[in-house]
């Protein structure tokens, strides 16, 4: 039986090495990098600053939409934000089912280096929402400013 | 009797149980190899699937999503070719028991989530009692492989033997 445990430990060690080596080589998982925002999309979407985002948050007249993966969302997000990961928009757009189409939606992702907020904004506009803006500083800027967050 | 890869191997020298064990290993190993592929290609989606069970935090989910698919792949392949079959069977048993407890607890808590077992598609079929029964069947199979005195024919040995015979 001891031999069996050694075999199992060897396989676990190999799996750890393989798993981290693979995700490092493919820049996935812990080693994932966000893509820079495309200039074309930037030109067509309304961007708002941190101050504007804070003003909208305090006025409570807007809905914040978090475009990041659920994994990141659960680790921390802007207080009251709705999570709609870009890849799951088709499935999860119902989370905005009760929101009026002319309501101000503020979409954000991790920060200035991600573009999922822009892509999600395009999808929201295509779905009929008329007042969509992107908070381009995103989660990182909001968190650094010490503004209300939740997990 | 000579079949395929066994054509240069005297099948009469293999007890019938060896073939049954070999087929069981190929079935179980193949299942885990297939299950690992979708997880390996998108660890982030697999981490999300783990988070849906609401048992672990994001960091542990990502750690699991990094290591578990590789472990499934390695165990599956090793079991198929007969390398460390007992060690593989032990790990597969532990994994299957863990998965089953996880699915059962999710059902108990009323979570309406997809399994994340073979596909990371959020639209995949939801977890249900059938999943638990399937897992129980696989657990029985892996425990049988773990404690079976006859570990079946090693494909590596068969190929080696075939080469020896052909010399």
PDB file of N, CA and C in Angstrom, chain B residues 20-111:
ATOM      1  N   UNK B  20     -10.467  -7.955 -18.577  1.00  0.00           N
ATOM      2  CA  UNK B  20     -11.554  -7.167 -17.967  1.00  0.00           C
ATOM      3  C   UNK B  20     -10.973  -5.956 -17.240  1.00  0.00           C
ATOM      4  N   UNK B  21      -9.886  -6.197 -16.494  1.00  0.00           N
ATOM      5  CA  UNK B  21      -9.246  -5.095 -15.769  1.00  0.00           C
ATOM      6  C   UNK B  21      -8.694  -4.074 -16.759  1.00  0.00           C
ATOM      7  N   UNK B  22      -8.087  -4.560 -17.822  1.00  0.00           N
ATOM      8  CA  UNK B  22      -7.530  -3.648 -18.829  1.00  0.00           C
ATOM      9  C   UNK B  22      -8.634  -2.786 -19.445  1.00  0.00           C
ATOM     10  N   UNK B  23      -9.747  -3.437 -19.787  1.00  0.00           N
ATOM     11  CA  UNK B  23     -10.867  -2.684 -20.375  1.00  0.00           C
ATOM     12  C   UNK B  23     -11.418  -1.669 -19.374  1.00  0.00           C
ATOM     13  N   UNK B  24     -11.488  -2.069 -18.111  1.00  0.00           N
ATOM     14  CA  UNK B  24     -11.981  -1.146 -17.071  1.00  0.00           C
ATOM     15  C   UNK B  24     -11.040   0.043 -16.939  1.00  0.00           C
ATOM     16  N   UNK B  25      -9.738  -0.251 -17.020  1.00  0.00           N
ATOM     17  CA  UNK B  25      -8.760   0.835 -16.919  1.00  0.00           C
ATOM     18  C   UNK B  25      -8.871   1.781 -18.102  1.00  0.00           C
ATOM     19  N   UNK B  26      -9.041   1.213 -19.279  1.00  0.00           N
ATOM     20  CA  UNK B  26      -9.161   2.056 -20.478  1.00  0.00           C
ATOM     21  C   UNK B  26     -10.419   2.915 -20.393  1.00  0.00           C
ATOM     22  N   UNK B  27     -11.516   2.311 -19.923  1.00  0.00           N
ATOM     23  CA  UNK B  27     -12.777   3.048 -19.809  1.00  0.00           C
ATOM     24  C   UNK B  27     -12.648   4.205 -18.812  1.00  0.00           C
ATOM     25  N   UNK B  28     -12.176   3.877 -17.612  1.00  0.00           N
ATOM     26  CA  UNK B  28     -12.080   4.897 -16.557  1.00  0.00           C
ATOM     27  C   UNK B  28     -11.021   5.952 -16.917  1.00  0.00           C
ATOM     28  N   UNK B  29      -9.888   5.477 -17.398  1.00  0.00           N
ATOM     29  CA  UNK B  29      -8.820   6.405 -17.792  1.00  0.00           C
ATOM     30  C   UNK B  29      -9.267   7.317 -18.924  1.00  0.00           C
ATOM     31  N   UNK B  30      -9.933   6.715 -19.918  1.00  0.00           N
ATOM     32  CA  UNK B  30     -10.415   7.504 -21.060  1.00  0.00           C
ATOM     33  C   UNK B  30     -11.407   8.566 -20.638  1.00  0.00           C
ATOM     34  N   UNK B  31     -12.252   8.186 -19.684  1.00  0.00           N
ATOM     35  CA  UNK B  31     -13.267   9.124 -19.177  1.00  0.00           C
ATOM     36  C   UNK B  31     -12.589  10.354 -18.549  1.00  0.00           C
ATOM     37  N   UNK B  32     -11.549  10.099 -17.777  1.00  0.00           N
ATOM     38  CA  UNK B  32     -10.854  11.205 -17.113  1.00  0.00           C
ATOM     39  C   UNK B  32     -10.039  12.039 -18.104  1.00  0.00           C
ATOM     40  N   UNK B  33      -9.492  11.394 -19.113  1.00  0.00           N
ATOM     41  CA  UNK B  33      -8.768  12.160 -20.139  1.00  0.00           C
ATOM     42  C   UNK B  33      -9.736  13.107 -20.842  1.00  0.00           C
ATOM     43  N   UNK B  34     -10.885  12.575 -21.233  1.00  0.00           N
ATOM     44  CA  UNK B  34     -11.892  13.400 -21.916  1.00  0.00           C
ATOM     45  C   UNK B  34     -12.352  14.532 -20.994  1.00  0.00           C
ATOM     46  N   UNK B  35     -12.572  14.201 -19.724  1.00  0.00           N
ATOM     47  CA  UNK B  35     -13.046  15.209 -18.769  1.00  0.00           C
ATOM     48  C   UNK B  35     -12.026  16.319 -18.562  1.00  0.00           C
ATOM     49  N   UNK B  36     -10.755  15.998 -18.725  1.00  0.00           N
ATOM     50  CA  UNK B  36      -9.717  16.998 -18.443  1.00  0.00           C
ATOM     51  C   UNK B  36      -9.555  18.021 -19.562  1.00  0.00           C
ATOM     52  N   UNK B  37      -9.897  17.625 -20.795  1.00  0.00           N
ATOM     53  CA  UNK B  37      -9.540  18.452 -21.949  1.00  0.00           C
ATOM     54  C   UNK B  37     -10.155  19.852 -21.922  1.00  0.00           C
ATOM     55  N   UNK B  38     -11.469  19.914 -21.669  1.00  0.00           N
ATOM     56  CA  UNK B  38     -12.142  21.211 -21.671  1.00  0.00           C
ATOM     57  C   UNK B  38     -11.650  22.093 -20.521  1.00  0.00           C
ATOM     58  N   UNK B  39     -11.311  21.451 -19.419  1.00  0.00           N
ATOM     59  CA  UNK B  39     -10.821  22.209 -18.253  1.00  0.00           C
ATOM     60  C   UNK B  39      -9.435  22.770 -18.526  1.00  0.00           C
ATOM     61  N   UNK B  40      -8.622  21.988 -19.204  1.00  0.00           N
ATOM     62  CA  UNK B  40      -7.255  22.439 -19.491  1.00  0.00           C
ATOM     63  C   UNK B  40      -7.263  23.630 -20.444  1.00  0.00           C
ATOM     64  N   UNK B  41      -8.153  23.589 -21.430  1.00  0.00           N
ATOM     65  CA  UNK B  41      -8.157  24.668 -22.424  1.00  0.00           C
ATOM     66  C   UNK B  41      -8.648  25.991 -21.845  1.00  0.00           C
ATOM     67  N   UNK B  42      -9.465  25.941 -20.801  1.00  0.00           N
ATOM     68  CA  UNK B  42      -9.962  27.197 -20.219  1.00  0.00           C
ATOM     69  C   UNK B  42     -10.016  27.105 -18.687  1.00  0.00           C
ATOM     70  N   UNK B  43      -8.863  27.262 -18.023  1.00  0.00           N
ATOM     71  CA  UNK B  43      -8.837  27.163 -16.558  1.00  0.00           C
ATOM     72  C   UNK B  43      -9.728  28.192 -15.874  1.00  0.00           C
ATOM     73  N   UNK B  44      -9.842  29.372 -16.499  1.00  0.00           N
ATOM     74  CA  UNK B  44     -10.671  30.431 -15.903  1.00  0.00           C
ATOM     75  C   UNK B  44     -12.132  29.988 -15.821  1.00  0.00           C
ATOM     76  N   UNK B  45     -12.606  29.388 -16.913  1.00  0.00           N
ATOM     77  CA  UNK B  45     -13.997  28.917 -16.926  1.00  0.00           C
ATOM     78  C   UNK B  45     -14.191  27.801 -15.907  1.00  0.00           C
ATOM     79  N   UNK B  46     -13.184  26.957 -15.763  1.00  0.00           N
ATOM     80  CA  UNK B  46     -13.288  25.870 -14.775  1.00  0.00           C
ATOM     81  C   UNK B  46     -13.287  26.444 -13.358  1.00  0.00           C
ATOM     82  N   UNK B  47     -12.461  27.481 -13.135  1.00  0.00           N
ATOM     83  CA  UNK B  47     -12.457  28.134 -11.816  1.00  0.00           C
ATOM     84  C   UNK B  47     -13.843  28.714 -11.519  1.00  0.00           C
ATOM     85  N   UNK B  48     -14.457  29.290 -12.547  1.00  0.00           N
ATOM     86  CA  UNK B  48     -15.820  29.817 -12.366  1.00  0.00           C
ATOM     87  C   UNK B  48     -16.796  28.705 -12.001  1.00  0.00           C
ATOM     88  N   UNK B  49     -16.628  27.556 -12.668  1.00  0.00           N
ATOM     89  CA  UNK B  49     -17.514  26.416 -12.387  1.00  0.00           C
ATOM     90  C   UNK B  49     -17.333  25.949 -10.936  1.00  0.00           C
ATOM     91  N   UNK B  50     -16.091  25.970 -10.464  1.00  0.00           N
ATOM     92  CA  UNK B  50     -15.822  25.565  -9.068  1.00  0.00           C
ATOM     93  C   UNK B  50     -16.473  26.563  -8.111  1.00  0.00           C
ATOM     94  N   UNK B  51     -16.346  27.847  -8.453  1.00  0.00           N
ATOM     95  CA  UNK B  51     -16.916  28.885  -7.578  1.00  0.00           C
ATOM     96  C   UNK B  51     -18.429  28.765  -7.447  1.00  0.00           C
ATOM     97  N   UNK B  52     -19.051  28.253  -8.511  1.00  0.00           N
ATOM     98  CA  UNK B  52     -20.513  28.130  -8.473  1.00  0.00           C
ATOM     99  C   UNK B  52     -20.973  27.207  -7.348  1.00  0.00           C
ATOM    100  N   UNK B  53     -20.093  26.325  -6.917  1.00  0.00           N
ATOM    101  CA  UNK B  53     -20.453  25.411  -5.822  1.00  0.00           C
ATOM    102  C   UNK B  53     -20.446  26.120  -4.462  1.00  0.00           C
ATOM    103  N   UNK B  54     -19.869  27.332  -4.446  1.00  0.00           N
ATOM    104  CA  UNK B  54     -19.856  28.163  -3.227  1.00  0.00           C
ATOM    105  C   UNK B  54     -19.261  27.426  -2.025  1.00  0.00           C
ATOM    106  N   UNK B  55     -18.137  26.780  -2.252  1.00  0.00           N
ATOM    107  CA  UNK B  55     -17.458  26.051  -1.185  1.00  0.00           C
ATOM    108  C   UNK B  55     -16.083  26.654  -0.912  1.00  0.00           C
ATOM    109  N   UNK B  56     -15.406  27.086  -1.956  1.00  0.00           N
ATOM    110  CA  UNK B  56     -14.057  27.640  -1.796  1.00  0.00           C
ATOM    111  C   UNK B  56     -13.992  29.057  -2.371  1.00  0.00           C
ATOM    112  N   UNK B  57     -12.939  29.776  -1.996  1.00  0.00           N
ATOM    113  CA  UNK B  57     -12.747  31.134  -2.473  1.00  0.00           C
ATOM    114  C   UNK B  57     -12.073  31.159  -3.837  1.00  0.00           C
ATOM    115  N   UNK B  58     -11.945  32.358  -4.419  1.00  0.00           N
ATOM    116  CA  UNK B  58     -11.392  32.486  -5.771  1.00  0.00           C
ATOM    117  C   UNK B  58      -9.972  31.938  -5.921  1.00  0.00           C
ATOM    118  N   UNK B  59      -9.116  32.199  -4.929  1.00  0.00           N
ATOM    119  CA  UNK B  59      -7.720  31.759  -5.070  1.00  0.00           C
ATOM    120  C   UNK B  59      -7.626  30.238  -5.085  1.00  0.00           C
ATOM    121  N   UNK B  60      -8.340  29.599  -4.171  1.00  0.00           N
ATOM    122  CA  UNK B  60      -8.304  28.133  -4.121  1.00  0.00           C
ATOM    123  C   UNK B  60      -8.957  27.541  -5.366  1.00  0.00           C
ATOM    124  N   UNK B  61     -10.002  28.221  -5.854  1.00  0.00           N
ATOM    125  CA  UNK B  61     -10.673  27.734  -7.069  1.00  0.00           C
ATOM    126  C   UNK B  61      -9.703  27.767  -8.248  1.00  0.00           C
ATOM    127  N   UNK B  62      -8.936  28.866  -8.340  1.00  0.00           N
ATOM    128  CA  UNK B  62      -7.987  28.966  -9.450  1.00  0.00           C
ATOM    129  C   UNK B  62      -6.845  27.970  -9.293  1.00  0.00           C
ATOM    130  N   UNK B  63      -6.427  27.754  -8.052  1.00  0.00           N
ATOM    131  CA  UNK B  63      -5.375  26.756  -7.791  1.00  0.00           C
ATOM    132  C   UNK B  63      -5.864  25.367  -8.217  1.00  0.00           C
ATOM    133  N   UNK B  64      -7.090  25.066  -7.856  1.00  0.00           N
ATOM    134  CA  UNK B  64      -7.674  23.780  -8.249  1.00  0.00           C
ATOM    135  C   UNK B  64      -7.787  23.688  -9.770  1.00  0.00           C
ATOM    136  N   UNK B  65      -8.218  24.786 -10.381  1.00  0.00           N
ATOM    137  CA  UNK B  65      -8.385  24.784 -11.837  1.00  0.00           C
ATOM    138  C   UNK B  65      -7.045  24.656 -12.561  1.00  0.00           C
ATOM    139  N   UNK B  66      -5.970  25.005 -11.874  1.00  0.00           N
ATOM    140  CA  UNK B  66      -4.640  24.889 -12.477  1.00  0.00           C
ATOM    141  C   UNK B  66      -4.123  23.453 -12.380  1.00  0.00           C
ATOM    142  N   UNK B  67      -4.354  22.819 -11.246  1.00  0.00           N
ATOM    143  CA  UNK B  67      -3.731  21.511 -10.990  1.00  0.00           C
ATOM    144  C   UNK B  67      -4.646  20.330 -11.350  1.00  0.00           C
ATOM    145  N   UNK B  68      -5.921  20.439 -10.995  1.00  0.00           N
ATOM    146  CA  UNK B  68      -6.813  19.274 -11.132  1.00  0.00           C
ATOM    147  C   UNK B  68      -6.912  18.731 -12.568  1.00  0.00           C
ATOM    148  N   UNK B  69      -7.068  19.601 -13.588  1.00  0.00           N
ATOM    149  CA  UNK B  69      -7.152  19.046 -14.947  1.00  0.00           C
ATOM    150  C   UNK B  69      -5.900  18.270 -15.349  1.00  0.00           C
ATOM    151  N   UNK B  70      -4.730  18.758 -14.940  1.00  0.00           N
ATOM    152  CA  UNK B  70      -3.488  18.044 -15.247  1.00  0.00           C
ATOM    153  C   UNK B  70      -3.461  16.697 -14.533  1.00  0.00           C
ATOM    154  N   UNK B  71      -3.954  16.691 -13.309  1.00  0.00           N
ATOM    155  CA  UNK B  71      -3.978  15.444 -12.542  1.00  0.00           C
ATOM    156  C   UNK B  71      -4.932  14.437 -13.203  1.00  0.00           C
ATOM    157  N   UNK B  72      -6.066  14.937 -13.654  1.00  0.00           N
ATOM    158  CA  UNK B  72      -7.018  14.053 -14.337  1.00  0.00           C
ATOM    159  C   UNK B  72      -6.400  13.478 -15.609  1.00  0.00           C
ATOM    160  N   UNK B  73      -5.722  14.350 -16.352  1.00  0.00           N
ATOM    161  CA  UNK B  73      -5.107  13.907 -17.607  1.00  0.00           C
ATOM    162  C   UNK B  73      -4.015  12.865 -17.348  1.00  0.00           C
ATOM    163  N   UNK B  74      -3.132  13.178 -16.399  1.00  0.00           N
ATOM    164  CA  UNK B  74      -2.022  12.262 -16.105  1.00  0.00           C
ATOM    165  C   UNK B  74      -2.532  10.922 -15.576  1.00  0.00           C
ATOM    166  N   UNK B  75      -3.484  10.982 -14.656  1.00  0.00           N
ATOM    167  CA  UNK B  75      -4.034   9.750 -14.094  1.00  0.00           C
ATOM    168  C   UNK B  75      -4.735   8.935 -15.179  1.00  0.00           C
ATOM    169  N   UNK B  76      -5.493   9.632 -16.016  1.00  0.00           N
ATOM    170  CA  UNK B  76      -6.209   8.933 -17.088  1.00  0.00           C
ATOM    171  C   UNK B  76      -5.252   8.224 -18.028  1.00  0.00           C
ATOM    172  N   UNK B  77      -4.233   8.946 -18.476  1.00  0.00           N
ATOM    173  CA  UNK B  77      -3.265   8.361 -19.408  1.00  0.00           C
ATOM    174  C   UNK B  77      -2.480   7.228 -18.745  1.00  0.00           C
ATOM    175  N   UNK B  78      -2.057   7.474 -17.504  1.00  0.00           N
ATOM    176  CA  UNK B  78      -1.273   6.447 -16.797  1.00  0.00           C
ATOM    177  C   UNK B  78      -2.091   5.184 -16.590  1.00  0.00           C
ATOM    178  N   UNK B  79      -3.364   5.366 -16.279  1.00  0.00           N
ATOM    179  CA  UNK B  79      -4.215   4.201 -16.054  1.00  0.00           C
ATOM    180  C   UNK B  79      -4.395   3.410 -17.357  1.00  0.00           C
ATOM    181  N   UNK B  80      -4.540   4.138 -18.443  1.00  0.00           N
ATOM    182  CA  UNK B  80      -4.730   3.464 -19.737  1.00  0.00           C
ATOM    183  C   UNK B  80      -3.496   2.635 -20.101  1.00  0.00           C
ATOM    184  N   UNK B  81      -2.327   3.236 -19.968  1.00  0.00           N
ATOM    185  CA  UNK B  81      -1.124   2.502 -20.391  1.00  0.00           C
ATOM    186  C   UNK B  81      -0.603   1.562 -19.305  1.00  0.00           C
ATOM    187  N   UNK B  82      -1.148   1.666 -18.097  1.00  0.00           N
ATOM    188  CA  UNK B  82      -0.761   0.729 -17.044  1.00  0.00           C
ATOM    189  C   UNK B  82       0.459   1.160 -16.265  1.00  0.00           C
ATOM    190  N   UNK B  83       0.710   2.466 -16.249  1.00  0.00           N
ATOM    191  CA  UNK B  83       1.825   2.979 -15.454  1.00  0.00           C
ATOM    192  C   UNK B  83       1.270   3.435 -14.102  1.00  0.00           C
ATOM    193  N   UNK B  84       1.772   2.886 -13.032  1.00  0.00           N
ATOM    194  CA  UNK B  84       1.268   3.175 -11.680  1.00  0.00           C
ATOM    195  C   UNK B  84      -0.252   3.013 -11.577  1.00  0.00           C
ATOM    196  N   UNK B  85      -0.781   1.873 -11.989  1.00  0.00           N
ATOM    197  CA  UNK B  85      -2.259   1.738 -12.001  1.00  0.00           C
ATOM    198  C   UNK B  85      -2.895   1.884 -10.628  1.00  0.00           C
ATOM    199  N   UNK B  86      -2.212   1.373  -9.586  1.00  0.00           N
ATOM    200  CA  UNK B  86      -2.809   1.477  -8.242  1.00  0.00           C
ATOM    201  C   UNK B  86      -2.804   2.922  -7.747  1.00  0.00           C
ATOM    202  N   UNK B  87      -1.697   3.609  -7.969  1.00  0.00           N
ATOM    203  CA  UNK B  87      -1.615   5.016  -7.570  1.00  0.00           C
ATOM    204  C   UNK B  87      -2.693   5.834  -8.267  1.00  0.00           C
ATOM    205  N   UNK B  88      -2.881   5.557  -9.557  1.00  0.00           N
ATOM    206  CA  UNK B  88      -3.924   6.253 -10.327  1.00  0.00           C
ATOM    207  C   UNK B  88      -5.309   5.925  -9.765  1.00  0.00           C
ATOM    208  N   UNK B  89      -5.530   4.639  -9.505  1.00  0.00           N
ATOM    209  CA  UNK B  89      -6.843   4.236  -9.003  1.00  0.00           C
ATOM    210  C   UNK B  89      -7.131   4.907  -7.658  1.00  0.00           C
ATOM    211  N   UNK B  90      -6.095   5.028  -6.830  1.00  0.00           N
ATOM    212  CA  UNK B  90      -6.265   5.695  -5.534  1.00  0.00           C
ATOM    213  C   UNK B  90      -6.673   7.158  -5.742  1.00  0.00           C
ATOM    214  N   UNK B  91      -5.943   7.848  -6.619  1.00  0.00           N
ATOM    215  CA  UNK B  91      -6.243   9.264  -6.861  1.00  0.00           C
ATOM    216  C   UNK B  91      -7.626   9.440  -7.486  1.00  0.00           C
ATOM    217  N   UNK B  92      -7.952   8.573  -8.437  1.00  0.00           N
ATOM    218  CA  UNK B  92      -9.262   8.690  -9.085  1.00  0.00           C
ATOM    219  C   UNK B  92     -10.381   8.440  -8.075  1.00  0.00           C
ATOM    220  N   UNK B  93     -10.152   7.497  -7.174  1.00  0.00           N
ATOM    221  CA  UNK B  93     -11.163   7.236  -6.139  1.00  0.00           C
ATOM    222  C   UNK B  93     -11.352   8.469  -5.256  1.00  0.00           C
ATOM    223  N   UNK B  94     -10.230   9.036  -4.826  1.00  0.00           N
ATOM    224  CA  UNK B  94     -10.312  10.228  -3.969  1.00  0.00           C
ATOM    225  C   UNK B  94     -11.017  11.367  -4.707  1.00  0.00           C
ATOM    226  N   UNK B  95     -10.637  11.559  -5.975  1.00  0.00           N
ATOM    227  CA  UNK B  95     -11.262  12.642  -6.754  1.00  0.00           C
ATOM    228  C   UNK B  95     -12.756  12.393  -6.913  1.00  0.00           C
ATOM    229  N   UNK B  96     -13.117  11.170  -7.274  1.00  0.00           N
ATOM    230  CA  UNK B  96     -14.529  10.856  -7.511  1.00  0.00           C
ATOM    231  C   UNK B  96     -15.357  11.021  -6.236  1.00  0.00           C
ATOM    232  N   UNK B  97     -14.804  10.589  -5.116  1.00  0.00           N
ATOM    233  CA  UNK B  97     -15.527  10.754  -3.840  1.00  0.00           C
ATOM    234  C   UNK B  97     -15.710  12.254  -3.562  1.00  0.00           C
ATOM    235  N   UNK B  98     -14.653  13.024  -3.780  1.00  0.00           N
ATOM    236  CA  UNK B  98     -14.729  14.479  -3.581  1.00  0.00           C
ATOM    237  C   UNK B  98     -15.773  15.117  -4.477  1.00  0.00           C
ATOM    238  N   UNK B  99     -15.748  14.750  -5.773  1.00  0.00           N
ATOM    239  CA  UNK B  99     -16.723  15.308  -6.716  1.00  0.00           C
ATOM    240  C   UNK B  99     -18.150  14.970  -6.283  1.00  0.00           C
ATOM    241  N   UNK B 100     -18.325  13.717  -5.851  1.00  0.00           N
ATOM    242  CA  UNK B 100     -19.669  13.266  -5.491  1.00  0.00           C
ATOM    243  C   UNK B 100     -20.187  14.022  -4.264  1.00  0.00           C
ATOM    244  N   UNK B 101     -19.317  14.190  -3.283  1.00  0.00           N
ATOM    245  CA  UNK B 101     -19.724  14.943  -2.085  1.00  0.00           C
ATOM    246  C   UNK B 101     -20.081  16.383  -2.463  1.00  0.00           C
ATOM    247  N   UNK B 102     -19.273  16.944  -3.356  1.00  0.00           N
ATOM    248  CA  UNK B 102     -19.503  18.325  -3.800  1.00  0.00           C
ATOM    249  C   UNK B 102     -20.852  18.459  -4.503  1.00  0.00           C
ATOM    250  N   UNK B 103     -21.126  17.548  -5.415  1.00  0.00           N
ATOM    251  CA  UNK B 103     -22.395  17.592  -6.160  1.00  0.00           C
ATOM    252  C   UNK B 103     -23.568  17.363  -5.203  1.00  0.00           C
ATOM    253  N   UNK B 104     -23.394  16.396  -4.298  1.00  0.00           N
ATOM    254  CA  UNK B 104     -24.484  16.102  -3.353  1.00  0.00           C
ATOM    255  C   UNK B 104     -24.759  17.304  -2.464  1.00  0.00           C
ATOM    256  N   UNK B 105     -23.697  17.959  -1.999  1.00  0.00           N
ATOM    257  CA  UNK B 105     -23.904  19.116  -1.126  1.00  0.00           C
ATOM    258  C   UNK B 105     -24.551  20.266  -1.888  1.00  0.00           C
ATOM    259  N   UNK B 106     -24.175  20.411  -3.159  1.00  0.00           N
ATOM    260  CA  UNK B 106     -24.778  21.478  -3.978  1.00  0.00           C
ATOM    261  C   UNK B 106     -26.267  21.208  -4.180  1.00  0.00           C
ATOM    262  N   UNK B 107     -26.600  19.944  -4.428  1.00  0.00           N
ATOM    263  CA  UNK B 107     -28.018  19.578  -4.587  1.00  0.00           C
ATOM    264  C   UNK B 107     -28.770  19.816  -3.284  1.00  0.00           C
ATOM    265  N   UNK B 108     -28.134  19.448  -2.185  1.00  0.00           N
ATOM    266  CA  UNK B 108     -28.746  19.607  -0.866  1.00  0.00           C
ATOM    267  C   UNK B 108     -29.007  21.081  -0.568  1.00  0.00           C
ATOM    268  N   UNK B 109     -28.069  21.938  -1.026  1.00  0.00           N
ATOM    269  CA  UNK B 109     -28.237  23.378  -0.768  1.00  0.00           C
ATOM    270  C   UNK B 109     -29.128  24.048  -1.818  1.00  0.00           C
ATOM    271  N   UNK B 110     -29.624  23.251  -2.748  1.00  0.00           N
ATOM    272  CA  UNK B 110     -30.556  23.778  -3.743  1.00  0.00           C
ATOM    273  C   UNK B 110     -29.902  24.613  -4.825  1.00  0.00           C
ATOM    274  N   UNK B 111     -28.619  24.415  -5.064  1.00  0.00           N
ATOM    275  CA  UNK B 111     -27.930  25.183  -6.104  1.00  0.00           C
ATOM    276  C   UNK B 111     -28.316  24.639  -7.477  1.00  0.00           C
TER     277      UNK B 111
END
